[in-house]
């Protein structure tokens, strides 16, 4: 009964426009007040708020956000676009291929789809429109490319999932690499086919000397994903230390090498990163009382029994969970969905003996797909705003990318080794 009251209150508050975090807190307080027997001591609300973010691993989140902000302001994004243009600009679909390649590298820097879409979209959507690309398609390409950000390391959603589920961040980082490359391969193929169908021209092939020059200039940005993976894999640094190291590295490169960033600009960069980090951390904290209430009502057990009642076959259950999460992704943004629903899914994973890294990667890829379709479709909203394009036209052009994303989701669900072989190989 208390959960029904809380859930109804939660959706009512969302419909009247209250923020997701505040809606979860108020809904949880309502459930505590109407708790069977006697009201719960209100002190549980602040206690669970604090306990939900009381983890050293979460320090990595604001550090990765800050690193991405410094990279964007320090000129690394622009150098990556120039490098990608030199390397793949002569392929069919020129600028769409450049957008995908840039986002692939950006994914290994910021760990945030929103940051990648904002940084690359502001530069490439106007350029694509100028060269005759359909505005909706230009925005859709950026949205699809930005989807790679939370799946490749370093990934903010992966850090959050690892904290919730108490699993290895390093293994989860590595588990996302093959699915992300599968997505990238399909996306560039779609770009090539679309370019052929609409006669989008390619740029002239750049001389190899120019490619070498562009690589030399962009090498400071290209090294970041490699430094993260090698540093964590070798044990030289932890995931949290990697975030701090990237921040220092980005400041040095932006201020002393590229000189696009000045020391007096750092206050603005820190403030912007702080606002973004505060939103993420508040959302995690706000889920604390709601998660406690769901635990108190044994919701995780109820959902687990219901799903396991359908089948005991891990593959069938995983497909059922996928369908459920795809529906969830139509209503919730990925981070609220993670903090609200992952605790209820973990008993299912444990009961069936599904590899935790495999399960985590499937869940994260699934929820990220929600950013590519309405009604929430965060990446569609962002790129349509940047490109000044109607949301519906972006959503329609996103369909081929969304279709391939679902194919990859099915493949990694059916074939666990696509996810687990790299973590097993590299992390003992």
CSV table of C-alpha atoms in Angstrom, one decimal:
chain,number,residue,atom,x,y,z
A,1,UNK,CA,0.0,0.0,0.0
A,2,UNK,CA,2.7,2.4,0.9
A,3,UNK,CA,4.5,1.8,-2.3
A,4,UNK,CA,1.4,2.5,-4.3
A,5,UNK,CA,0.9,5.8,-2.5
A,6,UNK,CA,4.6,6.7,-3.1
A,7,UNK,CA,4.6,5.8,-6.8
A,8,UNK,CA,1.3,7.7,-7.4
A,9,UNK,CA,2.7,10.7,-5.6
A,10,UNK,CA,5.9,10.4,-7.5
A,11,UNK,CA,4.2,10.5,-10.9
A,12,UNK,CA,1.8,13.2,-9.8
A,13,UNK,CA,4.7,15.4,-8.8
A,14,UNK,CA,6.5,14.7,-12.1
A,15,UNK,CA,3.4,15.6,-14.1
A,16,UNK,CA,3.1,19.0,-12.4
A,17,UNK,CA,6.7,19.7,-13.2
A,18,UNK,CA,8.6,19.0,-10.0
A,19,UNK,CA,12.2,17.9,-10.5
A,20,UNK,CA,12.8,14.1,-10.4
A,21,UNK,CA,15.0,14.3,-7.3
A,22,UNK,CA,12.5,16.4,-5.3
A,23,UNK,CA,9.7,14.1,-6.5
A,24,UNK,CA,11.5,11.0,-5.2
A,25,UNK,CA,12.1,12.6,-1.8
A,26,UNK,CA,8.6,13.9,-1.3
A,27,UNK,CA,7.1,10.6,-2.5
A,28,UNK,CA,9.3,8.7,-0.1
A,29,UNK,CA,8.3,11.0,2.8
A,30,UNK,CA,4.6,10.3,1.9
A,31,UNK,CA,5.2,6.6,2.0
A,32,UNK,CA,7.0,6.9,5.4
A,33,UNK,CA,4.2,8.9,6.8
A,34,UNK,CA,1.5,6.3,5.7
A,35,UNK,CA,3.7,3.3,6.7
A,36,UNK,CA,1.7,0.4,8.0
A,37,UNK,CA,1.5,0.2,11.8
A,38,UNK,CA,3.0,3.6,12.6
A,39,UNK,CA,4.8,6.4,10.7
A,40,UNK,CA,8.5,5.9,10.1
A,41,UNK,CA,10.8,8.3,12.1
A,42,UNK,CA,11.4,11.2,9.7
A,43,UNK,CA,15.1,11.1,10.6
A,44,UNK,CA,15.3,8.1,8.2
A,45,UNK,CA,15.0,10.6,5.3
A,46,UNK,CA,18.3,12.6,5.9
A,47,UNK,CA,20.1,9.4,7.0
A,48,UNK,CA,19.3,7.6,3.8
A,49,UNK,CA,20.0,10.7,1.8
A,50,UNK,CA,23.6,10.8,3.1
A,51,UNK,CA,24.2,7.0,3.1
A,52,UNK,CA,23.3,6.8,-0.6
A,53,UNK,CA,26.3,9.0,-1.6
A,54,UNK,CA,28.6,7.9,1.2
A,55,UNK,CA,31.1,6.1,-1.1
A,56,UNK,CA,34.6,7.0,-2.0
A,57,UNK,CA,34.1,5.6,-5.5
A,58,UNK,CA,31.6,8.3,-6.2
A,59,UNK,CA,34.4,10.9,-6.0
A,60,UNK,CA,35.3,9.8,-9.6
A,61,UNK,CA,32.0,11.3,-10.8
A,62,UNK,CA,32.7,15.0,-10.3
A,63,UNK,CA,36.3,14.4,-11.4
A,64,UNK,CA,35.3,12.9,-14.7
A,65,UNK,CA,32.7,15.7,-15.2
A,66,UNK,CA,35.4,18.3,-14.5
A,67,UNK,CA,37.8,16.6,-16.9
A,68,UNK,CA,35.3,16.6,-19.7
A,69,UNK,CA,34.5,20.3,-19.1
A,70,UNK,CA,38.2,21.2,-19.1
A,71,UNK,CA,38.7,19.2,-22.3
A,72,UNK,CA,35.8,21.0,-24.1
A,73,UNK,CA,37.0,24.5,-23.0
A,74,UNK,CA,40.6,23.8,-23.5
A,75,UNK,CA,40.4,23.2,-27.3
A,76,UNK,CA,40.8,19.5,-27.3
A,77,UNK,CA,37.4,18.9,-28.9
A,78,UNK,CA,38.2,21.3,-31.8
A,79,UNK,CA,41.5,19.5,-32.4
A,80,UNK,CA,39.7,16.1,-32.4
A,81,UNK,CA,37.2,17.4,-35.0
A,82,UNK,CA,40.1,18.6,-37.2
A,83,UNK,CA,41.9,15.2,-36.8
A,84,UNK,CA,38.8,13.2,-37.6
A,85,UNK,CA,38.2,15.4,-40.7
A,86,UNK,CA,41.8,14.7,-41.9
A,87,UNK,CA,41.4,10.9,-41.3
A,88,UNK,CA,37.9,10.1,-42.4
A,89,UNK,CA,36.6,13.2,-44.1
A,90,UNK,CA,37.1,11.6,-47.6
A,91,UNK,CA,34.7,8.8,-46.7
A,92,UNK,CA,31.2,8.8,-48.1
A,93,UNK,CA,29.1,11.0,-45.8
A,94,UNK,CA,32.1,13.1,-44.9
A,95,UNK,CA,30.9,15.2,-41.9
A,96,UNK,CA,28.7,12.4,-40.5
A,97,UNK,CA,31.7,10.1,-40.4
A,98,UNK,CA,33.7,12.9,-38.8
A,99,UNK,CA,31.0,13.4,-36.2
A,100,UNK,CA,30.9,9.6,-35.3
A,101,UNK,CA,34.7,9.4,-35.1
A,102,UNK,CA,35.0,12.5,-33.0
A,103,UNK,CA,32.3,11.2,-30.6
A,104,UNK,CA,34.1,7.8,-30.4
A,105,UNK,CA,37.3,9.5,-29.1
A,106,UNK,CA,35.3,12.0,-27.0
A,107,UNK,CA,33.6,9.1,-25.3
A,108,UNK,CA,37.0,8.1,-23.8
A,109,UNK,CA,37.4,11.6,-22.3
A,110,UNK,CA,34.2,12.8,-20.7
A,111,UNK,CA,32.1,9.7,-19.9
A,112,UNK,CA,29.0,11.8,-20.4
A,113,UNK,CA,26.6,11.6,-23.4
A,114,UNK,CA,25.3,15.1,-22.7
A,115,UNK,CA,28.7,16.6,-22.6
A,116,UNK,CA,29.7,15.0,-25.9
A,117,UNK,CA,26.5,15.9,-27.7
A,118,UNK,CA,26.8,19.5,-26.5
A,119,UNK,CA,30.5,19.8,-27.4
A,120,UNK,CA,30.4,18.2,-30.9
A,121,UNK,CA,26.9,19.3,-31.8
A,122,UNK,CA,27.7,23.0,-31.4
A,123,UNK,CA,30.6,22.6,-33.9
A,124,UNK,CA,29.3,20.0,-36.4
A,125,UNK,CA,25.5,20.4,-36.7
A,126,UNK,CA,25.8,23.9,-38.2
A,127,UNK,CA,28.6,22.7,-40.5
A,128,UNK,CA,26.5,19.7,-41.7
A,129,UNK,CA,23.5,21.9,-42.4
A,130,UNK,CA,25.7,24.3,-44.3
A,131,UNK,CA,26.9,21.4,-46.5
A,132,UNK,CA,23.4,20.4,-47.4
A,133,UNK,CA,22.6,17.7,-44.8
A,134,UNK,CA,19.0,17.5,-43.7
A,135,UNK,CA,18.9,19.4,-40.3
A,136,UNK,CA,17.1,16.5,-38.6
A,137,UNK,CA,19.6,14.0,-39.8
A,138,UNK,CA,22.6,16.2,-38.7
A,139,UNK,CA,21.1,16.4,-35.2
A,140,UNK,CA,20.4,12.6,-35.2
A,141,UNK,CA,24.0,11.8,-36.2
A,142,UNK,CA,25.3,13.8,-33.2
A,143,UNK,CA,22.7,12.2,-30.9
A,144,UNK,CA,23.7,8.6,-32.0
A,145,UNK,CA,27.4,9.4,-31.7
A,146,UNK,CA,27.0,10.8,-28.2
A,147,UNK,CA,25.4,7.5,-27.1
A,148,UNK,CA,28.9,6.0,-27.1
A,149,UNK,CA,30.0,8.2,-24.2
A,150,UNK,CA,28.4,6.4,-21.3
A,151,UNK,CA,29.3,2.9,-22.7
A,152,UNK,CA,33.1,3.4,-23.2
A,153,UNK,CA,35.4,4.1,-20.3
A,154,UNK,CA,35.5,6.4,-18.4
A,155,UNK,CA,31.7,6.2,-17.9
A,156,UNK,CA,29.8,8.0,-15.2
A,157,UNK,CA,26.8,5.6,-15.3
A,158,UNK,CA,29.2,2.7,-15.0
A,159,UNK,CA,30.8,4.2,-11.9
A,160,UNK,CA,27.3,4.7,-10.4
A,161,UNK,CA,26.2,1.2,-11.2
A,162,UNK,CA,29.4,-0.3,-9.8
A,163,UNK,CA,28.8,1.5,-6.5
A,164,UNK,CA,25.2,0.4,-6.3
A,165,UNK,CA,26.0,-3.2,-7.2
A,166,UNK,CA,29.4,-3.4,-5.5
A,167,UNK,CA,31.3,-4.7,-8.5
A,168,UNK,CA,34.6,-3.8,-10.1
A,169,UNK,CA,34.6,-0.5,-12.0
A,170,UNK,CA,37.6,-1.5,-14.0
A,171,UNK,CA,36.0,-4.7,-15.3
A,172,UNK,CA,32.8,-2.8,-16.1
A,173,UNK,CA,34.8,-0.2,-18.0
A,174,UNK,CA,36.3,-2.9,-20.1
A,175,UNK,CA,33.0,-4.7,-20.6
A,176,UNK,CA,31.6,-1.8,-22.5
A,177,UNK,CA,34.4,-1.6,-25.1
A,178,UNK,CA,33.2,-4.3,-27.5
A,179,UNK,CA,29.5,-3.3,-27.4
A,180,UNK,CA,30.5,0.4,-28.0
A,181,UNK,CA,32.7,-0.6,-31.0
A,182,UNK,CA,29.8,-2.7,-32.4
A,183,UNK,CA,27.5,0.3,-32.1
A,184,UNK,CA,30.2,2.5,-33.8
A,185,UNK,CA,30.6,0.1,-36.7
A,186,UNK,CA,26.9,0.0,-37.3
A,187,UNK,CA,26.5,3.7,-37.0
A,188,UNK,CA,29.2,4.6,-39.6
A,189,UNK,CA,27.7,2.0,-41.9
A,190,UNK,CA,24.3,3.8,-41.6
A,191,UNK,CA,26.0,7.1,-42.2
A,192,UNK,CA,27.6,5.7,-45.4
A,193,UNK,CA,24.4,4.3,-46.7
A,194,UNK,CA,22.4,7.5,-45.9
A,195,UNK,CA,25.1,9.6,-47.7
A,196,UNK,CA,24.8,7.4,-50.8
A,197,UNK,CA,21.0,7.6,-50.8
A,198,UNK,CA,20.9,11.4,-50.4
A,199,UNK,CA,24.1,12.1,-52.4
A,200,UNK,CA,26.0,13.8,-49.5
A,201,UNK,CA,29.4,14.6,-50.9
A,202,UNK,CA,32.7,13.7,-49.4
A,203,UNK,CA,35.7,16.0,-48.8
A,204,UNK,CA,38.8,15.6,-51.0
A,205,UNK,CA,41.3,13.0,-49.6
A,206,UNK,CA,43.9,14.7,-47.4
A,207,UNK,CA,47.6,14.1,-48.1
A,208,UNK,CA,49.2,11.8,-45.7
A,209,UNK,CA,51.5,14.6,-44.5
A,210,UNK,CA,48.4,16.5,-43.4
A,211,UNK,CA,47.1,13.5,-41.6
A,212,UNK,CA,50.4,13.1,-39.7
A,213,UNK,CA,50.3,16.8,-38.9
A,214,UNK,CA,46.7,16.6,-37.6
A,215,UNK,CA,47.6,13.5,-35.5
A,216,UNK,CA,50.6,15.2,-34.0
A,217,UNK,CA,48.4,18.2,-33.0
A,218,UNK,CA,45.6,16.1,-31.6
A,219,UNK,CA,47.8,13.5,-30.0
A,220,UNK,CA,47.4,15.1,-26.6
A,221,UNK,CA,43.6,14.5,-26.8
A,222,UNK,CA,43.9,11.1,-28.4
A,223,UNK,CA,46.1,9.8,-25.6
A,224,UNK,CA,43.5,10.4,-22.8
A,225,UNK,CA,41.4,7.2,-23.3
A,226,UNK,CA,44.6,5.1,-23.6
A,227,UNK,CA,46.0,6.7,-20.4
A,228,UNK,CA,42.8,5.8,-18.5
A,229,UNK,CA,42.7,2.2,-19.6
A,230,UNK,CA,46.4,1.5,-19.3
A,231,UNK,CA,46.6,3.3,-16.0
A,232,UNK,CA,43.7,1.4,-14.4
A,233,UNK,CA,44.7,-1.9,-16.0
A,234,UNK,CA,48.3,-1.7,-14.8
A,235,UNK,CA,47.3,-0.8,-11.3
A,236,UNK,CA,49.2,2.5,-11.4
A,237,UNK,CA,46.0,4.4,-10.6
A,238,UNK,CA,42.5,3.7,-9.4
A,239,UNK,CA,39.4,4.8,-11.2
A,240,UNK,CA,39.1,7.8,-8.9
A,241,UNK,CA,42.7,8.7,-9.2
A,242,UNK,CA,42.3,8.5,-13.0
A,243,UNK,CA,39.7,11.2,-12.9
A,244,UNK,CA,42.0,13.5,-10.9
A,245,UNK,CA,45.0,12.7,-13.2
A,246,UNK,CA,42.9,13.6,-16.3
A,247,UNK,CA,41.9,16.9,-14.8
A,248,UNK,CA,45.5,17.9,-14.2
A,249,UNK,CA,46.5,16.6,-17.6
A,250,UNK,CA,43.7,18.6,-19.3
A,251,UNK,CA,44.6,21.8,-17.5
A,252,UNK,CA,48.3,21.4,-18.6
A,253,UNK,CA,47.3,20.7,-22.2
A,254,UNK,CA,44.7,23.4,-22.4
A,255,UNK,CA,46.7,26.1,-20.7
A,256,UNK,CA,50.3,25.4,-21.7
A,257,UNK,CA,50.2,23.4,-25.0
A,258,UNK,CA,47.0,24.4,-26.9
A,259,UNK,CA,46.7,27.7,-25.0
A,260,UNK,CA,42.9,27.9,-25.6
A,261,UNK,CA,42.3,27.9,-21.8
A,262,UNK,CA,43.6,30.7,-19.5
A,263,UNK,CA,44.0,30.3,-15.8
A,264,UNK,CA,41.4,33.0,-15.2
A,265,UNK,CA,38.9,30.9,-17.1
A,266,UNK,CA,39.3,28.0,-14.7
A,267,UNK,CA,36.8,29.4,-12.2
A,268,UNK,CA,34.1,29.4,-14.8
A,269,UNK,CA,35.0,25.8,-15.8
A,270,UNK,CA,35.0,24.6,-12.2
A,271,UNK,CA,31.6,26.3,-11.6
A,272,UNK,CA,30.0,24.7,-14.6
A,273,UNK,CA,31.4,21.3,-13.7
A,274,UNK,CA,30.3,21.8,-10.1
A,275,UNK,CA,26.7,22.5,-11.2
A,276,UNK,CA,26.6,19.3,-13.4
A,277,UNK,CA,28.1,17.2,-10.6
A,278,UNK,CA,25.7,18.6,-8.0
A,279,UNK,CA,22.7,17.6,-10.1
A,280,UNK,CA,24.1,14.0,-10.5
A,281,UNK,CA,25.0,13.7,-6.8
A,282,UNK,CA,21.7,15.2,-5.6
A,283,UNK,CA,19.9,12.7,-7.8
A,284,UNK,CA,21.8,9.8,-6.2
A,285,UNK,CA,21.1,11.1,-2.7
A,286,UNK,CA,17.4,11.7,-3.5
A,287,UNK,CA,17.1,8.0,-4.4
A,288,UNK,CA,18.2,7.0,-0.9
A,289,UNK,CA,14.8,7.4,0.9
A,290,UNK,CA,12.9,6.0,-2.0
A,291,UNK,CA,15.2,2.9,-2.2
A,292,UNK,CA,14.9,2.4,1.5
A,293,UNK,CA,11.1,2.5,1.3
A,294,UNK,CA,11.2,0.0,-1.6
A,295,UNK,CA,13.5,-2.3,0.5
A,296,UNK,CA,11.2,-2.0,3.5
A,297,UNK,CA,8.3,-3.0,1.4
A,298,UNK,CA,10.3,-6.0,-0.1
A,299,UNK,CA,9.6,-4.7,-3.6
A,300,UNK,CA,12.9,-6.2,-5.0
A,301,UNK,CA,11.8,-9.6,-3.7
A,302,UNK,CA,8.3,-9.2,-5.2
A,303,UNK,CA,9.7,-8.2,-8.6
A,304,UNK,CA,12.3,-10.9,-8.5
A,305,UNK,CA,9.7,-13.6,-7.8
A,306,UNK,CA,7.4,-12.2,-10.5
A,307,UNK,CA,10.2,-12.3,-13.2
A,308,UNK,CA,11.5,-15.6,-12.1
A,309,UNK,CA,8.0,-17.0,-12.2
A,310,UNK,CA,8.0,-16.4,-15.9
A,311,UNK,CA,11.0,-18.6,-16.5
A,312,UNK,CA,14.2,-19.9,-14.9
A,313,UNK,CA,16.1,-19.7,-18.1
A,314,UNK,CA,18.7,-16.8,-17.8
A,315,UNK,CA,18.3,-15.8,-21.4
A,316,UNK,CA,14.5,-15.6,-21.3
A,317,UNK,CA,14.7,-13.6,-18.0
A,318,UNK,CA,17.3,-11.3,-19.5
A,319,UNK,CA,15.1,-10.6,-22.5
A,320,UNK,CA,12.1,-9.9,-20.1
A,321,UNK,CA,14.3,-7.5,-18.1
A,322,UNK,CA,15.3,-5.8,-21.4
A,323,UNK,CA,11.7,-5.3,-22.4
A,324,UNK,CA,11.0,-3.9,-19.0
A,325,UNK,CA,13.9,-1.5,-19.0
A,326,UNK,CA,13.1,-0.3,-22.6
A,327,UNK,CA,9.7,0.7,-21.2
A,328,UNK,CA,11.4,2.4,-18.2
A,329,UNK,CA,13.7,4.2,-20.6
A,330,UNK,CA,10.7,5.8,-22.3
A,331,UNK,CA,9.7,7.5,-19.0
A,332,UNK,CA,12.9,8.0,-17.1
A,333,UNK,CA,16.3,9.5,-17.9
A,334,UNK,CA,19.2,6.9,-17.5
A,335,UNK,CA,20.6,8.1,-14.1
A,336,UNK,CA,17.3,8.2,-12.2
A,337,UNK,CA,16.4,4.8,-13.8
A,338,UNK,CA,19.7,3.4,-12.6
A,339,UNK,CA,19.4,4.5,-9.0
A,340,UNK,CA,15.7,3.5,-8.8
A,341,UNK,CA,15.6,0.2,-10.6
A,342,UNK,CA,19.0,-1.5,-10.4
A,343,UNK,CA,18.6,-2.5,-6.7
A,344,UNK,CA,15.4,-4.3,-7.6
A,345,UNK,CA,17.1,-6.1,-10.5
A,346,UNK,CA,20.2,-7.3,-8.6
A,347,UNK,CA,18.4,-10.2,-6.8
A,348,UNK,CA,17.3,-11.5,-10.2
A,349,UNK,CA,20.9,-11.5,-11.5
A,350,UNK,CA,22.1,-13.2,-8.3
A,351,UNK,CA,19.4,-15.8,-8.3
A,352,UNK,CA,20.1,-16.9,-11.9
A,353,UNK,CA,23.9,-16.7,-11.6
A,354,UNK,CA,24.2,-14.3,-14.5
A,355,UNK,CA,27.7,-12.8,-14.7
A,356,UNK,CA,27.5,-9.4,-12.9
A,357,UNK,CA,29.6,-7.5,-15.5
A,358,UNK,CA,27.5,-9.0,-18.3
A,359,UNK,CA,24.2,-8.0,-16.6
A,360,UNK,CA,25.5,-4.5,-15.7
A,361,UNK,CA,26.6,-3.8,-19.3
A,362,UNK,CA,23.2,-5.0,-20.7
A,363,UNK,CA,21.3,-2.8,-18.2
A,364,UNK,CA,23.5,0.3,-19.0
A,365,UNK,CA,23.3,-0.1,-22.8
A,366,UNK,CA,19.6,-0.6,-22.5
A,367,UNK,CA,19.0,2.5,-20.4
A,368,UNK,CA,21.3,4.5,-22.7
A,369,UNK,CA,19.1,3.6,-25.7
A,370,UNK,CA,16.3,5.5,-23.9
A,371,UNK,CA,18.2,8.7,-24.7
A,372,UNK,CA,17.6,8.1,-28.4
A,373,UNK,CA,13.8,7.9,-28.4
A,374,UNK,CA,10.8,10.0,-27.2
A,375,UNK,CA,9.2,11.0,-25.0
A,376,UNK,CA,12.3,11.5,-22.8
A,377,UNK,CA,15.0,11.1,-25.4
A,378,UNK,CA,17.5,13.5,-23.7
A,379,UNK,CA,20.0,13.4,-26.6
A,380,UNK,CA,17.2,14.2,-29.1
A,381,UNK,CA,16.1,17.1,-27.0
A,382,UNK,CA,19.7,18.5,-26.7
A,383,UNK,CA,20.7,18.1,-30.4
A,384,UNK,CA,17.4,19.5,-31.6
A,385,UNK,CA,17.9,22.5,-29.4
A,386,UNK,CA,21.5,23.0,-30.6
A,387,UNK,CA,20.6,22.6,-34.2
A,388,UNK,CA,17.3,24.5,-33.9
A,389,UNK,CA,15.4,21.6,-35.4
A,390,UNK,CA,12.0,20.2,-34.6
A,391,UNK,CA,12.2,17.3,-32.2
A,392,UNK,CA,10.0,15.1,-34.3
A,393,UNK,CA,12.2,15.4,-37.4
A,394,UNK,CA,15.3,14.4,-35.3
A,395,UNK,CA,13.4,11.4,-33.8
A,396,UNK,CA,12.5,10.1,-37.2
A,397,UNK,CA,16.0,10.4,-38.5
A,398,UNK,CA,17.3,8.6,-35.4
A,399,UNK,CA,15.3,5.5,-36.2
A,400,UNK,CA,18.0,3.6,-38.1
A,401,UNK,CA,20.5,4.3,-35.3
A,402,UNK,CA,18.0,3.2,-32.7
A,403,UNK,CA,17.3,0.0,-34.7
A,404,UNK,CA,21.0,-0.9,-34.8
A,405,UNK,CA,21.3,-0.1,-31.0
A,406,UNK,CA,18.5,-2.7,-30.3
A,407,UNK,CA,20.3,-5.3,-32.5
A,408,UNK,CA,23.5,-4.8,-30.5
A,409,UNK,CA,21.5,-5.0,-27.2
A,410,UNK,CA,20.0,-8.4,-28.3
A,411,UNK,CA,23.5,-9.6,-29.4
A,412,UNK,CA,25.2,-8.8,-26.1
A,413,UNK,CA,22.2,-10.3,-24.2
A,414,UNK,CA,22.4,-13.6,-26.2
A,415,UNK,CA,26.2,-13.8,-26.4
A,416,UNK,CA,27.7,-12.9,-23.0
A,417,UNK,CA,31.3,-13.4,-24.2
A,418,UNK,CA,30.9,-10.2,-26.3
A,419,UNK,CA,31.0,-8.4,-22.9
A,420,UNK,CA,33.0,-10.6,-20.6
A,421,UNK,CA,36.0,-11.8,-22.6
A,422,UNK,CA,37.9,-8.5,-22.4
A,423,UNK,CA,37.5,-8.0,-18.7
A,424,UNK,CA,38.4,-11.7,-18.1
A,425,UNK,CA,41.4,-11.3,-20.3
A,426,UNK,CA,42.8,-8.1,-18.9
A,427,UNK,CA,41.7,-8.0,-15.2
A,428,UNK,CA,42.6,-10.9,-12.9
